[in-house]
Amino acid sequence: MSSIKDTPTDEEVAPARPLSAWDHARAALIALHVLAIVALAFPSRGALTNKAAWRSKNTQADFAAWTAGLNRAGVEITPQEFEAWLWSLAERYGRARDRVTRPVQPYARYLGLEQSWQMFASPQRHPGELHVDIRVDGEWRPIYRSRSREYTWRRGQLDYHRMRKYVGRFARGIVPGHYNPLARALARAAASDFPEAESIRVRLYRYRSLPPDRVRAGERPEGRYEHTRVYPAAPLRAQRGAWP
């Protein structure tokens, strides 16, 4: 039968090593790093104080929905008053965050601790899709529709998640320097793939997302076309550098 070892006495326990200057410095550096991360974790200004972002359809729809909820709860306030109150709050928050994070900004830049993209404030309720058509014998014929099982031209490329994110930006605002080269490249590729095409048309289809009950009922959203670009096919075929 094994014997139970007695608990060591205070005299038998080795004394703790005194903390060195490096131990203290390391603890201080770790604490400063944690404090910097906590300060930087507060949401940055970003679109929070960007008037153009506040004027977007998505944001205005959010203001209307929140105001309606407050009205139902007995708070009398208009969307304009609610927006003005939120803007004042956002500006005060932005100034406070700037003061808190200013001391750690050089440290964050040096170590790459900054995050350039923002978290999603609300879903995109007014999405946009690229539609590509060709004209044959004077008749327009669709060749690509996003997520379509029928119009699947270049679907492997155009439905790729990176491309979808790129196109999704156009729903928030068209940047001609991005949209026009893409539309022309698509037209050039379509002209090459469809020798019978007389013209190529690239458009952005905008619509409002339906609520869940209407989607379950089988409804399809109705939208409108924006930023239409039409290209004669023959000159495109003579150019080099078609879409791969």
Short mmCIF file of C-alpha atoms in Angstrom, two decimals:
data_model
loop_
_atom_site.label_atom_id
_atom_site.label_comp_id
_atom_site.label_asym_id
_atom_site.label_seq_id
_atom_site.Cartn_x
_atom_site.Cartn_y
_atom_site.Cartn_z
CA MET A 1 0.00 0.00 0.00
CA SER A 2 1.54 3.30 -1.11
CA SER A 3 2.12 5.98 1.44
CA ILE A 4 0.59 9.42 1.11
CA LYS A 5 3.22 12.09 0.66
CA ASP A 6 3.01 14.83 3.21
CA THR A 7 2.22 18.35 2.03
CA PRO A 8 5.49 20.30 1.85
CA THR A 9 6.05 22.88 4.52
CA ASP A 10 6.73 26.55 3.85
CA GLU A 11 10.40 25.89 4.51
CA GLU A 12 10.49 23.22 1.76
CA VAL A 13 8.89 25.41 -0.94
CA ALA A 14 11.46 27.22 -3.10
CA PRO A 15 11.09 31.00 -2.83
CA ALA A 16 9.66 32.76 -5.92
CA ARG A 17 12.17 34.37 -8.23
CA PRO A 18 12.11 38.15 -7.87
CA LEU A 19 10.57 39.86 -10.89
CA SER A 20 13.15 41.41 -13.14
CA ALA A 21 12.92 44.75 -14.89
CA TRP A 22 12.14 42.87 -18.12
CA ASP A 23 9.22 41.08 -16.44
CA HIS A 24 7.73 44.41 -15.42
CA ALA A 25 8.35 45.92 -18.87
CA ARG A 26 6.78 42.93 -20.60
CA ALA A 27 3.67 43.13 -18.42
CA ALA A 28 3.39 46.85 -19.17
CA LEU A 29 3.75 46.27 -22.93
CA ILE A 30 1.09 43.55 -22.89
CA ALA A 31 -1.27 45.82 -20.94
CA LEU A 32 -0.69 48.68 -23.40
CA HIS A 33 -1.32 46.36 -26.35
CA VAL A 34 -4.60 45.13 -24.84
CA LEU A 35 -5.69 48.71 -24.13
CA ALA A 36 -4.86 49.71 -27.72
CA ILE A 37 -6.89 46.83 -29.14
CA VAL A 38 -9.84 47.65 -26.87
CA ALA A 39 -9.75 51.31 -27.94
CA LEU A 40 -9.51 50.42 -31.64
CA ALA A 41 -12.35 47.90 -31.29
CA PHE A 42 -14.88 50.71 -31.00
CA PRO A 43 -16.47 51.22 -34.45
CA SER A 44 -14.60 53.79 -36.53
CA ARG A 45 -16.23 56.79 -38.17
CA GLY A 46 -16.34 55.26 -41.65
CA ALA A 47 -19.83 55.80 -43.06
CA LEU A 48 -21.06 56.82 -39.62
CA THR A 49 -20.42 60.49 -40.37
CA ASN A 50 -20.61 60.31 -44.16
CA LYS A 51 -23.60 62.35 -45.37
CA ALA A 52 -23.60 60.62 -48.76
CA ALA A 53 -24.01 57.23 -47.05
CA TRP A 54 -26.85 58.59 -44.94
CA ARG A 55 -28.69 59.69 -48.08
CA SER A 56 -28.63 56.20 -49.63
CA LYS A 57 -31.91 54.37 -50.16
CA ASN A 58 -30.95 51.69 -47.66
CA THR A 59 -30.21 54.14 -44.88
CA GLN A 60 -33.30 56.24 -45.54
CA ALA A 61 -35.43 53.09 -45.49
CA ASP A 62 -33.88 52.19 -42.12
CA PHE A 63 -34.72 55.64 -40.74
CA ALA A 64 -38.32 55.27 -41.91
CA ALA A 65 -38.64 51.80 -40.35
CA TRP A 66 -37.12 52.85 -37.03
CA THR A 67 -39.28 55.97 -36.89
CA ALA A 68 -42.40 53.92 -37.57
CA GLY A 69 -41.45 51.60 -34.71
CA LEU A 70 -40.95 54.53 -32.35
CA ASN A 71 -44.30 56.00 -33.40
CA ARG A 72 -46.02 52.70 -32.65
CA ALA A 73 -44.36 52.74 -29.22
CA GLY A 74 -45.85 56.18 -28.55
CA VAL A 75 -42.83 58.35 -29.40
CA GLU A 76 -43.87 61.20 -31.69
CA ILE A 77 -40.96 61.87 -34.02
CA THR A 78 -40.55 62.31 -37.77
CA PRO A 79 -37.88 60.57 -39.87
CA GLN A 80 -36.16 63.94 -40.38
CA GLU A 81 -36.06 64.64 -36.63
CA PHE A 82 -34.82 61.13 -35.91
CA GLU A 83 -32.08 61.45 -38.54
CA ALA A 84 -30.98 64.83 -37.15
CA TRP A 85 -30.79 63.42 -33.62
CA LEU A 86 -28.78 60.40 -34.80
CA TRP A 87 -26.42 62.62 -36.80
CA SER A 88 -25.69 64.74 -33.73
CA LEU A 89 -25.08 61.57 -31.71
CA ALA A 90 -22.80 60.13 -34.42
CA GLU A 91 -20.71 63.30 -34.57
CA ARG A 92 -20.25 63.36 -30.79
CA TYR A 93 -19.30 59.70 -30.81
CA GLY A 94 -16.84 60.23 -33.68
CA ARG A 95 -15.09 63.07 -31.88
CA ALA A 96 -14.88 61.04 -28.66
CA ARG A 97 -13.43 58.01 -30.47
CA ASP A 98 -10.87 60.18 -32.24
CA ARG A 99 -9.64 61.49 -28.89
CA VAL A 100 -9.45 58.01 -27.36
CA THR A 101 -7.65 56.35 -30.28
CA ARG A 102 -5.31 59.21 -31.24
CA PRO A 103 -2.51 58.10 -28.86
CA VAL A 104 -2.50 54.52 -30.24
CA GLN A 105 -2.89 55.32 -33.95
CA PRO A 106 0.89 55.32 -34.69
CA TYR A 107 1.19 51.96 -32.91
CA ALA A 108 -1.77 50.55 -34.87
CA ARG A 109 -0.36 51.73 -38.20
CA TYR A 110 3.10 50.34 -37.45
CA LEU A 111 1.80 46.87 -36.51
CA GLY A 112 -1.01 46.76 -39.07
CA LEU A 113 -3.79 46.62 -36.49
CA GLU A 114 -6.18 48.81 -38.48
CA GLN A 115 -9.26 47.47 -40.24
CA SER A 116 -10.29 49.31 -43.38
CA TRP A 117 -13.69 47.74 -44.05
CA GLN A 118 -16.78 48.34 -41.96
CA MET A 119 -19.23 45.88 -40.49
CA PHE A 120 -22.62 45.69 -42.17
CA ALA A 121 -25.12 48.16 -40.75
CA SER A 122 -28.11 46.78 -42.65
CA PRO A 123 -28.87 44.42 -45.54
CA GLN A 124 -28.84 45.70 -49.11
CA ARG A 125 -32.54 46.17 -49.90
CA HIS A 126 -31.97 47.75 -53.32
CA PRO A 127 -29.51 45.36 -54.98
CA GLY A 128 -28.27 45.59 -58.53
CA GLU A 129 -27.60 42.89 -61.12
CA LEU A 130 -25.65 43.03 -64.37
CA HIS A 131 -27.74 41.96 -67.37
CA VAL A 132 -26.09 41.23 -70.71
CA ASP A 133 -28.01 40.97 -74.01
CA ILE A 134 -27.10 40.55 -77.66
CA ARG A 135 -29.03 41.80 -80.66
CA VAL A 136 -29.49 39.30 -83.49
CA ASP A 137 -31.52 40.18 -86.60
CA GLY A 138 -32.74 43.32 -84.86
CA GLU A 139 -34.06 41.45 -81.79
CA TRP A 140 -32.55 41.69 -78.33
CA ARG A 141 -31.84 38.33 -76.70
CA PRO A 142 -30.68 37.85 -73.09
CA ILE A 143 -27.52 35.80 -72.59
CA TYR A 144 -26.75 36.43 -68.91
CA ARG A 145 -28.89 36.95 -65.84
CA SER A 146 -27.56 36.57 -62.32
CA ARG A 147 -28.51 33.21 -60.78
CA SER A 148 -30.50 32.25 -63.88
CA ARG A 149 -30.66 28.63 -65.03
CA GLU A 150 -31.54 29.69 -68.55
CA TYR A 151 -29.24 32.63 -69.31
CA THR A 152 -25.90 31.28 -68.14
CA TRP A 153 -23.29 32.89 -70.40
CA ARG A 154 -19.95 33.09 -68.55
CA ARG A 155 -21.76 32.14 -65.37
CA GLY A 156 -18.68 30.60 -63.81
CA GLN A 157 -16.97 33.98 -63.95
CA LEU A 158 -19.87 36.36 -63.43
CA ASP A 159 -21.43 34.44 -60.52
CA TYR A 160 -18.08 34.03 -58.78
CA HIS A 161 -18.35 35.55 -55.32
CA ARG A 162 -15.61 38.13 -55.90
CA MET A 163 -17.30 39.36 -59.06
CA ARG A 164 -20.68 39.49 -57.32
CA LYS A 165 -19.19 41.65 -54.56
CA TYR A 166 -17.64 43.93 -57.16
CA VAL A 167 -20.95 44.31 -59.00
CA GLY A 168 -22.76 44.79 -55.70
CA ARG A 169 -20.87 48.04 -55.18
CA PHE A 170 -22.63 49.52 -58.21
CA ALA A 171 -25.93 49.29 -56.34
CA ARG A 172 -24.55 51.76 -53.81
CA GLY A 173 -23.17 54.13 -56.41
CA ILE A 174 -21.75 54.00 -59.90
CA VAL A 175 -18.08 54.83 -60.33
CA PRO A 176 -17.68 55.34 -64.11
CA GLY A 177 -14.01 54.41 -63.96
CA HIS A 178 -15.02 50.96 -62.67
CA TYR A 179 -18.36 50.34 -64.36
CA ASN A 180 -17.52 51.42 -67.91
CA PRO A 181 -14.39 49.26 -68.35
CA LEU A 182 -16.26 46.24 -66.97
CA ALA A 183 -19.23 46.81 -69.30
CA ARG A 184 -16.93 47.18 -72.29
CA ALA A 185 -14.93 44.05 -71.39
CA LEU A 186 -18.16 42.05 -71.11
CA ALA A 187 -19.37 43.40 -74.44
CA ARG A 188 -16.06 42.48 -76.08
CA ALA A 189 -16.26 38.94 -74.70
CA ALA A 190 -19.88 38.55 -75.84
CA ALA A 191 -19.02 39.81 -79.32
CA SER A 192 -16.30 37.17 -79.51
CA ASP A 193 -18.50 34.35 -78.18
CA PHE A 194 -21.51 35.19 -80.37
CA PRO A 195 -20.36 35.85 -83.97
CA GLU A 196 -23.98 36.41 -85.01
CA ALA A 197 -24.45 39.31 -82.57
CA GLU A 198 -24.88 42.77 -84.10
CA SER A 199 -24.74 44.71 -80.82
CA ILE A 200 -24.10 44.03 -77.16
CA ARG A 201 -26.06 45.63 -74.33
CA VAL A 202 -24.91 45.75 -70.70
CA ARG A 203 -27.28 47.14 -68.06
CA LEU A 204 -27.65 47.36 -64.31
CA TYR A 205 -31.01 46.04 -63.10
CA ARG A 206 -32.14 47.64 -59.82
CA TYR A 207 -35.03 46.43 -57.68
CA ARG A 208 -36.28 46.48 -54.12
CA SER A 209 -36.04 43.24 -52.15
CA LEU A 210 -39.40 41.76 -51.22
CA PRO A 211 -40.34 40.92 -47.61
CA PRO A 212 -40.22 37.21 -46.66
CA ASP A 213 -43.98 36.60 -46.90
CA ARG A 214 -44.12 37.85 -50.50
CA VAL A 215 -41.08 35.79 -51.44
CA ARG A 216 -42.72 32.68 -49.97
CA ALA A 217 -45.82 33.49 -52.01
CA GLY A 218 -43.73 33.19 -55.17
CA GLU A 219 -43.63 36.89 -56.09
CA ARG A 220 -40.77 38.26 -58.16
CA PRO A 221 -39.51 41.81 -57.55
CA GLU A 222 -40.03 44.33 -60.33
CA GLY A 223 -37.27 46.82 -60.97
CA ARG A 224 -35.83 49.15 -63.55
CA TYR A 225 -32.76 49.36 -65.73
CA GLU A 226 -30.01 51.91 -65.16
CA HIS A 227 -26.65 52.74 -66.72
CA THR A 228 -27.31 51.08 -70.06
CA ARG A 229 -24.30 50.66 -72.34
CA VAL A 230 -24.74 49.52 -75.97
CA TYR A 231 -21.77 48.58 -78.15
CA PRO A 232 -21.67 47.65 -81.86
CA ALA A 233 -20.21 44.15 -82.06
CA ALA A 234 -18.03 44.45 -85.18
CA PRO A 235 -15.56 47.04 -83.80
CA LEU A 236 -15.26 45.02 -80.59
CA ARG A 237 -14.25 41.90 -82.48
CA ALA A 238 -11.42 43.82 -84.12
CA GLN A 239 -9.96 44.73 -80.74
CA ARG A 240 -7.49 42.66 -78.80
CA GLY A 241 -7.62 41.83 -75.13
CA ALA A 242 -11.03 40.20 -74.97
CA TRP A 243 -12.30 38.91 -71.67
CA PRO A 244 -10.44 35.66 -70.88
#
